[in-house]
């Protein structure tokens, strides 16, 4: 390990100067090893820093074989560089990471829930907590406790401790390393082994908001936001609430009730529409039957519908085949072809066999039973040939 890690002692350091020790090829880019750096590498659940080394963009920082590689596009020519950290990204990550320590400590104290994993993403953070149950009431208590810690503006410190010191520290989790153990302390609240960057006082976290939770293997997964992310999220939620209130002509406090009413009205309208649709399809079926002559004792109905739902076609087929001696070959044409073959109970024709025989015409898949078969295919342009083939096969078999 040749690189002095400046971020360990001063996470607020934005600029620094360093010497290039080595440049290694890295995929189609280059990895620069410096004698000192303020760039944090990806690790411990925290993403890497970005920024510049002279004019070169630092795209990624990784730790490989105990060396820190600063990934850049082009091989540097200078032997010394000036490093500049993307501070907005760094401070955001500091807010989120310290916020995670605070929230994890609250889970431990309120619900006896240990943190199994932690992921700091671009927009939100997620943690998995080893608990059996969780409620909205629990979320409220957790948020209140976490934000009280933030408002108290408690000092946050980080230091490497000796084995002897470690024995007297009430750690929230066991260290993953056995040497150079660095403990991040939120004063009197949390003591955790951690190599990440953190704010110097809890007030800088701003606020914590739990957004969602769901069951996962071993407990619950929580997503939450802190600091500037929480402010951005509040702005988004506020704009959504404002737009909904204007659209529904109600106050913010009345939105849920208004939406519930819209949902109920929509369901009632859908029921009415469904009833009317059924009546229209029944009327359509009656007209088709009246216009369709019998041939060799069978009334054959063959139709292609453009942009009609397959469910409507199924209902039409159902009404058609309530009439004895009827065979219905119906197809719906849109981006793909959907088809249904069915018959009346008294017709002695295996519809599944007929269906399977002509499916290759539309490069289709599907099947069914002797009375009804359905499926679809990608060759929409061959639907006419598909139905013609089925009709010809049906007539040939029926004439025997």
CSV table of C-alpha atoms in Angstrom, one decimal:
chain,number,residue,atom,x,y,z
A,1,UNK,CA,0.0,0.0,0.0
A,2,UNK,CA,2.0,2.9,-1.3
A,3,UNK,CA,-0.6,5.6,-1.3
A,4,UNK,CA,-1.3,7.9,1.7
A,5,UNK,CA,-5.1,8.1,2.1
A,6,UNK,CA,-5.8,11.7,2.8
A,7,UNK,CA,-9.6,11.3,3.1
A,8,UNK,CA,-9.2,9.2,6.3
A,9,UNK,CA,-7.9,12.2,8.2
A,10,UNK,CA,-9.8,15.0,6.3
A,11,UNK,CA,-12.9,14.0,4.3
A,12,UNK,CA,-13.4,17.7,3.6
A,13,UNK,CA,-10.2,18.0,1.6
A,14,UNK,CA,-11.2,19.1,-1.9
A,15,UNK,CA,-7.8,19.7,-3.6
A,16,UNK,CA,-4.3,18.2,-3.2
A,17,UNK,CA,-1.0,17.7,-4.9
A,18,UNK,CA,0.6,14.3,-5.5
A,19,UNK,CA,3.4,12.5,-7.3
A,20,UNK,CA,2.6,9.8,-9.8
A,21,UNK,CA,4.3,6.5,-8.7
A,22,UNK,CA,3.1,4.3,-11.5
A,23,UNK,CA,0.7,4.1,-14.4
A,24,UNK,CA,-0.9,0.7,-15.3
A,25,UNK,CA,-3.0,-0.3,-18.2
A,26,UNK,CA,-6.6,-0.9,-17.1
A,27,UNK,CA,-8.9,-2.4,-19.8
A,28,UNK,CA,-8.9,0.3,-22.5
A,29,UNK,CA,-7.9,3.0,-20.0
A,30,UNK,CA,-5.1,3.7,-17.5
A,31,UNK,CA,-4.9,3.3,-13.7
A,32,UNK,CA,-2.7,5.9,-11.9
A,33,UNK,CA,-1.1,5.1,-8.6
A,34,UNK,CA,-0.3,8.3,-6.5
A,35,UNK,CA,1.9,8.8,-3.5
A,36,UNK,CA,-1.1,10.5,-1.8
A,37,UNK,CA,-4.8,10.9,-2.6
A,38,UNK,CA,-8.0,12.5,-1.4
A,39,UNK,CA,-10.0,10.2,-3.8
A,40,UNK,CA,-12.1,7.6,-2.0
A,41,UNK,CA,-12.1,4.2,-3.8
A,42,UNK,CA,-15.3,2.1,-4.1
A,43,UNK,CA,-15.7,-0.1,-1.1
A,44,UNK,CA,-17.7,-0.8,2.1
A,45,UNK,CA,-21.0,0.0,0.3
A,46,UNK,CA,-19.8,3.5,-0.6
A,47,UNK,CA,-19.2,4.5,-4.3
A,48,UNK,CA,-15.9,6.0,-5.5
A,49,UNK,CA,-15.2,9.7,-5.8
A,50,UNK,CA,-14.8,11.4,-9.2
A,51,UNK,CA,-13.0,14.6,-10.2
A,52,UNK,CA,-9.8,15.6,-11.9
A,53,UNK,CA,-6.1,14.9,-11.9
A,54,UNK,CA,-4.8,18.0,-13.7
A,55,UNK,CA,-7.2,18.2,-16.8
A,56,UNK,CA,-7.8,14.4,-16.9
A,57,UNK,CA,-11.2,13.3,-15.6
A,58,UNK,CA,-11.1,10.6,-12.9
A,59,UNK,CA,-13.8,8.2,-14.0
A,60,UNK,CA,-13.4,5.6,-11.3
A,61,UNK,CA,-11.3,4.8,-8.2
A,62,UNK,CA,-10.7,1.2,-7.2
A,63,UNK,CA,-8.6,-0.7,-4.8
A,64,UNK,CA,-6.8,-3.6,-6.5
A,65,UNK,CA,-4.1,-5.7,-4.8
A,66,UNK,CA,-3.9,-3.1,-2.0
A,67,UNK,CA,-3.2,-0.4,-4.5
A,68,UNK,CA,-5.5,2.6,-5.3
A,69,UNK,CA,-6.0,3.0,-9.0
A,70,UNK,CA,-7.3,6.3,-10.4
A,71,UNK,CA,-8.9,5.4,-13.7
A,72,UNK,CA,-8.4,8.0,-16.5
A,73,UNK,CA,-8.9,7.9,-20.3
A,74,UNK,CA,-5.4,8.9,-21.4
A,75,UNK,CA,-1.9,8.2,-20.2
A,76,UNK,CA,-0.6,11.2,-18.2
A,77,UNK,CA,2.6,12.9,-19.3
A,78,UNK,CA,3.3,14.8,-16.0
A,79,UNK,CA,5.1,13.3,-13.0
A,80,UNK,CA,3.1,15.5,-10.5
A,81,UNK,CA,-0.6,16.2,-10.5
A,82,UNK,CA,-3.1,18.4,-8.8
A,83,UNK,CA,-6.2,16.5,-7.7
A,84,UNK,CA,-9.6,18.1,-7.5
A,85,UNK,CA,-12.5,16.2,-5.9
A,86,UNK,CA,-16.1,16.5,-7.3
A,87,UNK,CA,-17.2,18.0,-4.0
A,88,UNK,CA,-21.0,17.9,-4.6
A,89,UNK,CA,-20.8,14.1,-5.2
A,90,UNK,CA,-18.4,13.6,-2.2
A,91,UNK,CA,-20.6,15.6,0.3
A,92,UNK,CA,-23.7,13.8,-0.9
A,93,UNK,CA,-22.1,10.5,-0.2
A,94,UNK,CA,-20.9,11.7,3.2
A,95,UNK,CA,-24.5,12.8,4.1
A,96,UNK,CA,-25.9,9.5,2.9
A,97,UNK,CA,-23.3,7.3,4.6
A,98,UNK,CA,-23.5,9.0,8.0
A,99,UNK,CA,-27.3,9.0,7.7
A,100,UNK,CA,-27.1,5.2,7.2
A,101,UNK,CA,-25.1,4.8,10.4
A,102,UNK,CA,-27.7,6.9,12.3
A,103,UNK,CA,-30.6,4.9,10.9
A,104,UNK,CA,-29.0,1.6,11.5
A,105,UNK,CA,-28.3,2.6,15.1
A,106,UNK,CA,-32.0,3.5,15.5
A,107,UNK,CA,-33.1,0.1,14.2
A,108,UNK,CA,-30.8,-1.5,16.7
A,109,UNK,CA,-32.1,0.5,19.6
A,110,UNK,CA,-35.8,0.5,18.8
A,111,UNK,CA,-36.4,-2.9,17.1
A,112,UNK,CA,-33.2,-4.9,18.0
A,113,UNK,CA,-32.6,-5.1,14.2
A,114,UNK,CA,-29.1,-5.6,12.9
A,115,UNK,CA,-28.0,-4.3,9.5
A,116,UNK,CA,-27.2,-7.2,7.2
A,117,UNK,CA,-26.3,-5.2,4.1
A,118,UNK,CA,-26.0,-1.6,2.8
A,119,UNK,CA,-26.1,-0.2,-0.7
A,120,UNK,CA,-25.5,3.5,-1.5
A,121,UNK,CA,-26.9,4.1,-4.9
A,122,UNK,CA,-27.1,7.1,-7.2
A,123,UNK,CA,-30.5,8.2,-6.0
A,124,UNK,CA,-31.4,6.3,-2.9
A,125,UNK,CA,-29.9,4.1,-0.2
A,126,UNK,CA,-31.0,0.7,0.8
A,127,UNK,CA,-30.3,-1.4,3.8
A,128,UNK,CA,-31.5,-4.8,4.9
A,129,UNK,CA,-32.5,-5.2,8.5
A,130,UNK,CA,-32.8,-8.5,10.3
A,131,UNK,CA,-36.3,-8.1,11.8
A,132,UNK,CA,-39.5,-10.2,11.6
A,133,UNK,CA,-42.1,-7.4,11.2
A,134,UNK,CA,-42.4,-3.7,10.5
A,135,UNK,CA,-45.3,-1.2,10.4
A,136,UNK,CA,-45.9,2.5,9.4
A,137,UNK,CA,-46.0,3.2,13.2
A,138,UNK,CA,-42.4,1.8,13.5
A,139,UNK,CA,-41.3,3.9,10.5
A,140,UNK,CA,-42.6,7.1,12.3
A,141,UNK,CA,-40.8,6.3,15.5
A,142,UNK,CA,-37.6,5.5,13.6
A,143,UNK,CA,-37.7,8.7,11.6
A,144,UNK,CA,-38.4,10.8,14.7
A,145,UNK,CA,-35.5,9.2,16.6
A,146,UNK,CA,-33.1,9.5,13.7
A,147,UNK,CA,-34.0,13.1,13.0
A,148,UNK,CA,-33.7,14.1,16.7
A,149,UNK,CA,-30.1,12.8,16.5
A,150,UNK,CA,-29.5,15.0,13.5
A,151,UNK,CA,-31.0,18.0,15.1
A,152,UNK,CA,-28.8,17.5,18.2
A,153,UNK,CA,-25.8,18.1,15.9
A,154,UNK,CA,-23.7,15.5,17.6
A,155,UNK,CA,-20.0,15.2,16.7
A,156,UNK,CA,-19.0,12.4,14.3
A,157,UNK,CA,-15.4,11.3,14.5
A,158,UNK,CA,-13.3,8.6,13.0
A,159,UNK,CA,-10.0,7.0,14.3
A,160,UNK,CA,-8.0,3.9,14.1
A,161,UNK,CA,-8.0,2.0,17.4
A,162,UNK,CA,-5.8,-0.5,19.1
A,163,UNK,CA,-6.9,-4.0,20.0
A,164,UNK,CA,-7.0,-3.0,23.7
A,165,UNK,CA,-9.2,0.1,23.0
A,166,UNK,CA,-11.5,-2.1,20.8
A,167,UNK,CA,-12.4,-4.2,23.8
A,168,UNK,CA,-14.0,-1.3,25.6
A,169,UNK,CA,-16.0,0.1,22.6
A,170,UNK,CA,-19.7,-0.9,22.4
A,171,UNK,CA,-19.6,-1.8,18.7
A,172,UNK,CA,-22.8,-2.1,16.6
A,173,UNK,CA,-21.1,-4.7,14.4
A,174,UNK,CA,-18.0,-6.9,14.3
A,175,UNK,CA,-15.0,-5.5,12.2
A,176,UNK,CA,-14.3,-7.4,9.0
A,177,UNK,CA,-10.6,-6.7,9.3
A,178,UNK,CA,-8.1,-7.6,12.0
A,179,UNK,CA,-5.7,-4.7,11.7
A,180,UNK,CA,-5.9,-0.9,11.3
A,181,UNK,CA,-9.5,-1.0,12.5
A,182,UNK,CA,-11.1,2.4,12.0
A,183,UNK,CA,-14.1,3.2,14.1
A,184,UNK,CA,-16.6,5.9,13.1
A,185,UNK,CA,-18.4,7.3,16.2
A,186,UNK,CA,-21.6,9.2,16.3
A,187,UNK,CA,-21.2,10.6,19.9
A,188,UNK,CA,-22.9,8.4,22.5
A,189,UNK,CA,-25.2,6.9,19.7
A,190,UNK,CA,-23.2,4.6,17.4
A,191,UNK,CA,-19.8,3.0,17.2
A,192,UNK,CA,-19.1,1.2,13.9
A,193,UNK,CA,-16.0,-0.1,12.1
A,194,UNK,CA,-16.0,1.8,8.8
A,195,UNK,CA,-13.5,3.0,6.2
A,196,UNK,CA,-15.9,5.5,4.5
A,197,UNK,CA,-16.1,9.3,4.5
A,198,UNK,CA,-18.5,11.0,6.9
A,199,UNK,CA,-19.7,14.5,7.9
A,200,UNK,CA,-18.2,16.0,11.1
A,201,UNK,CA,-21.5,16.5,12.9
A,202,UNK,CA,-24.9,14.9,12.5
A,203,UNK,CA,-26.6,18.3,11.7
A,204,UNK,CA,-24.9,18.2,8.3
A,205,UNK,CA,-27.0,15.1,7.4
A,206,UNK,CA,-30.0,17.5,7.2
A,207,UNK,CA,-32.8,15.0,7.5
A,208,UNK,CA,-33.6,11.3,7.0
A,209,UNK,CA,-36.8,10.1,5.2
A,210,UNK,CA,-37.7,6.4,4.9
A,211,UNK,CA,-39.4,6.0,1.5
A,212,UNK,CA,-40.3,2.3,1.3
A,213,UNK,CA,-39.9,-1.1,2.8
A,214,UNK,CA,-40.5,-4.7,1.7
A,215,UNK,CA,-40.0,-8.2,2.9
A,216,UNK,CA,-36.7,-9.9,1.8
A,217,UNK,CA,-34.8,-13.0,2.7
A,218,UNK,CA,-33.8,-12.6,6.4
A,219,UNK,CA,-35.9,-9.6,7.2
A,220,UNK,CA,-36.9,-6.3,5.5
A,221,UNK,CA,-35.2,-4.1,2.9
A,222,UNK,CA,-35.6,-0.3,3.4
A,223,UNK,CA,-35.0,2.5,1.0
A,224,UNK,CA,-34.4,6.0,2.3
A,225,UNK,CA,-32.8,9.4,1.5
A,226,UNK,CA,-30.8,11.9,3.5
A,227,UNK,CA,-29.8,15.5,3.2
A,228,UNK,CA,-29.9,17.1,-0.3
A,229,UNK,CA,-31.5,13.9,-1.7
A,230,UNK,CA,-34.3,14.2,0.9
A,231,UNK,CA,-34.8,17.9,0.0
A,232,UNK,CA,-34.9,17.0,-3.7
A,233,UNK,CA,-37.4,14.2,-3.0
A,234,UNK,CA,-39.6,16.5,-1.0
A,235,UNK,CA,-39.6,19.0,-3.9
A,236,UNK,CA,-40.7,16.2,-6.2
A,237,UNK,CA,-43.5,15.0,-3.9
A,238,UNK,CA,-44.7,18.5,-3.3
A,239,UNK,CA,-44.9,19.2,-7.1
A,240,UNK,CA,-46.8,15.9,-7.5
A,241,UNK,CA,-49.2,16.8,-4.7
A,242,UNK,CA,-49.7,20.3,-6.1
A,243,UNK,CA,-50.5,19.0,-9.6
A,244,UNK,CA,-52.9,16.4,-8.2
A,245,UNK,CA,-54.7,18.9,-6.0
A,246,UNK,CA,-55.1,21.3,-9.0
A,247,UNK,CA,-56.3,18.4,-11.3
A,248,UNK,CA,-58.8,17.2,-8.7
A,249,UNK,CA,-59.8,20.7,-7.5
A,250,UNK,CA,-59.2,19.8,-3.8
A,251,UNK,CA,-56.8,20.7,-1.0
A,252,UNK,CA,-53.7,18.6,-0.3
A,253,UNK,CA,-55.4,17.0,2.7
A,254,UNK,CA,-58.3,15.9,0.5
A,255,UNK,CA,-56.3,14.3,-2.3
A,256,UNK,CA,-56.5,10.7,-1.0
A,257,UNK,CA,-60.3,10.9,-0.5
A,258,UNK,CA,-60.7,12.4,-4.0
A,259,UNK,CA,-58.5,9.7,-5.6
A,260,UNK,CA,-60.5,7.0,-3.9
A,261,UNK,CA,-63.7,8.5,-5.3
A,262,UNK,CA,-62.2,8.6,-8.8
A,263,UNK,CA,-61.2,4.9,-8.5
A,264,UNK,CA,-64.7,3.9,-7.3
A,265,UNK,CA,-66.3,5.9,-10.1
A,266,UNK,CA,-63.9,4.3,-12.7
A,267,UNK,CA,-64.7,0.8,-11.5
A,268,UNK,CA,-68.5,1.5,-11.7
A,269,UNK,CA,-68.0,3.0,-15.2
A,270,UNK,CA,-66.0,-0.1,-16.2
A,271,UNK,CA,-68.7,-2.4,-15.0
A,272,UNK,CA,-71.3,-0.4,-17.0
A,273,UNK,CA,-69.1,-0.4,-20.1
A,274,UNK,CA,-68.5,-4.2,-19.7
A,275,UNK,CA,-72.3,-4.8,-19.5
A,276,UNK,CA,-72.9,-2.6,-22.6
A,277,UNK,CA,-70.0,-4.3,-24.5
A,278,UNK,CA,-71.5,-7.7,-23.8
A,279,UNK,CA,-74.9,-6.7,-25.1
A,280,UNK,CA,-73.3,-5.2,-28.2
A,281,UNK,CA,-71.2,-8.4,-28.8
A,282,UNK,CA,-74.3,-10.5,-28.3
A,283,UNK,CA,-76.2,-8.4,-30.9
A,284,UNK,CA,-73.2,-8.7,-33.2
A,285,UNK,CA,-73.2,-12.5,-32.8
A,286,UNK,CA,-76.9,-12.7,-33.6
A,287,UNK,CA,-76.4,-10.6,-36.8
A,288,UNK,CA,-73.5,-12.8,-37.9
A,289,UNK,CA,-75.5,-16.0,-37.3
A,290,UNK,CA,-78.4,-14.7,-39.3
A,291,UNK,CA,-76.2,-13.7,-42.2
A,292,UNK,CA,-74.1,-16.9,-42.2
A,293,UNK,CA,-75.6,-19.8,-44.3
A,294,UNK,CA,-75.1,-23.5,-43.4
A,295,UNK,CA,-72.8,-25.6,-45.6
A,296,UNK,CA,-73.0,-29.4,-45.2
A,297,UNK,CA,-74.8,-28.9,-41.8
A,298,UNK,CA,-72.2,-26.5,-40.4
A,299,UNK,CA,-72.4,-22.7,-40.0
A,300,UNK,CA,-68.8,-21.5,-40.5
A,301,UNK,CA,-67.9,-18.0,-39.1
A,302,UNK,CA,-64.4,-16.8,-40.2
A,303,UNK,CA,-63.4,-13.2,-39.3
A,304,UNK,CA,-60.3,-11.0,-39.0
A,305,UNK,CA,-60.7,-8.0,-36.7
A,306,UNK,CA,-58.3,-5.1,-36.7
A,307,UNK,CA,-57.1,-3.7,-33.3
A,308,UNK,CA,-59.7,-5.6,-31.4
A,309,UNK,CA,-59.0,-7.3,-28.0
A,310,UNK,CA,-58.7,-11.0,-27.9
A,311,UNK,CA,-61.1,-11.0,-24.9
A,312,UNK,CA,-63.8,-9.4,-27.0
A,313,UNK,CA,-63.2,-12.0,-29.7
A,314,UNK,CA,-63.5,-14.8,-27.1
A,315,UNK,CA,-66.8,-13.5,-25.9
A,316,UNK,CA,-68.0,-13.2,-29.5
A,317,UNK,CA,-66.9,-16.8,-30.2
A,318,UNK,CA,-68.7,-17.9,-27.0
A,319,UNK,CA,-72.0,-16.3,-28.2
A,320,UNK,CA,-71.6,-17.7,-31.7
A,321,UNK,CA,-71.1,-21.3,-30.6
A,322,UNK,CA,-74.1,-21.2,-28.3
A,323,UNK,CA,-76.0,-21.8,-31.6
A,324,UNK,CA,-75.9,-25.5,-32.6
A,325,UNK,CA,-73.8,-26.5,-35.7
A,326,UNK,CA,-71.5,-23.5,-35.5
A,327,UNK,CA,-67.7,-23.3,-36.0
A,328,UNK,CA,-66.0,-19.9,-35.3
A,329,UNK,CA,-62.5,-19.1,-36.6
A,330,UNK,CA,-61.7,-15.6,-35.3
A,331,UNK,CA,-58.4,-13.6,-35.5
A,332,UNK,CA,-57.3,-10.2,-34.1
A,333,UNK,CA,-54.7,-8.3,-36.0
A,334,UNK,CA,-52.5,-5.7,-34.3
A,335,UNK,CA,-48.7,-5.8,-33.8
A,336,UNK,CA,-49.1,-9.6,-33.5
A,337,UNK,CA,-51.7,-12.1,-34.6
A,338,UNK,CA,-54.0,-13.6,-31.9
A,339,UNK,CA,-56.5,-16.3,-32.9
A,340,UNK,CA,-59.2,-18.5,-31.4
A,341,UNK,CA,-60.9,-21.6,-32.9
A,342,UNK,CA,-64.0,-22.9,-31.3
A,343,UNK,CA,-67.2,-24.9,-32.0
A,344,UNK,CA,-70.6,-25.8,-30.7
A,345,UNK,CA,-70.9,-28.9,-28.5
A,346,UNK,CA,-72.7,-30.9,-31.2
A,347,UNK,CA,-70.0,-30.4,-33.9
A,348,UNK,CA,-67.8,-33.4,-34.2
A,349,UNK,CA,-64.5,-31.7,-35.2
A,350,UNK,CA,-61.3,-31.6,-33.2
A,351,UNK,CA,-60.5,-27.8,-33.1
A,352,UNK,CA,-57.1,-28.3,-31.5
A,353,UNK,CA,-56.0,-30.6,-34.3
A,354,UNK,CA,-57.2,-28.1,-36.9
A,355,UNK,CA,-55.5,-25.3,-35.1
A,356,UNK,CA,-52.2,-27.1,-34.8
A,357,UNK,CA,-52.3,-28.0,-38.5
A,358,UNK,CA,-52.4,-24.3,-39.7
A,359,UNK,CA,-50.3,-22.6,-36.9
A,360,UNK,CA,-47.1,-22.7,-39.0
A,361,UNK,CA,-48.6,-20.3,-41.5
A,362,UNK,CA,-48.3,-17.5,-39.0
A,363,UNK,CA,-45.3,-18.9,-37.2
A,364,UNK,CA,-47.6,-19.4,-34.2
A,365,UNK,CA,-47.8,-21.1,-30.9
A,366,UNK,CA,-50.8,-22.2,-28.8
A,367,UNK,CA,-53.2,-25.0,-28.4
A,368,UNK,CA,-56.2,-26.2,-26.4
A,369,UNK,CA,-58.7,-29.1,-26.5
A,370,UNK,CA,-61.1,-30.7,-29.0
A,371,UNK,CA,-63.6,-27.9,-28.6
A,372,UNK,CA,-61.5,-24.7,-28.3
A,373,UNK,CA,-57.9,-23.8,-29.2
A,374,UNK,CA,-56.2,-20.4,-29.1
A,375,UNK,CA,-52.8,-18.8,-29.5
A,376,UNK,CA,-50.8,-16.3,-31.5
A,377,UNK,CA,-48.2,-15.7,-34.1
A,378,UNK,CA,-45.8,-13.1,-35.5
A,379,UNK,CA,-46.7,-13.3,-39.2
A,380,UNK,CA,-49.6,-10.9,-39.1
A,381,UNK,CA,-49.4,-10.3,-42.8
A,382,UNK,CA,-50.4,-14.0,-43.4
A,383,UNK,CA,-53.6,-14.0,-41.3
A,384,UNK,CA,-55.8,-14.2,-44.4
A,385,UNK,CA,-53.8,-17.3,-45.7
A,386,UNK,CA,-54.0,-18.7,-42.2
A,387,UNK,CA,-57.8,-18.6,-42.0
A,388,UNK,CA,-58.2,-19.7,-45.7
A,389,UNK,CA,-56.0,-22.7,-44.9
A,390,UNK,CA,-58.2,-23.5,-41.9
A,391,UNK,CA,-61.4,-23.1,-43.8
A,392,UNK,CA,-60.2,-25.4,-46.7
A,393,UNK,CA,-59.0,-28.0,-44.3
A,394,UNK,CA,-62.2,-27.9,-42.4
A,395,UNK,CA,-64.4,-28.2,-45.5
A,396,UNK,CA,-62.3,-31.0,-46.9
A,397,UNK,CA,-62.6,-33.0,-43.7
A,398,UNK,CA,-66.3,-32.3,-43.4
A,399,UNK,CA,-67.0,-33.5,-46.9
A,400,UNK,CA,-65.7,-37.0,-46.3
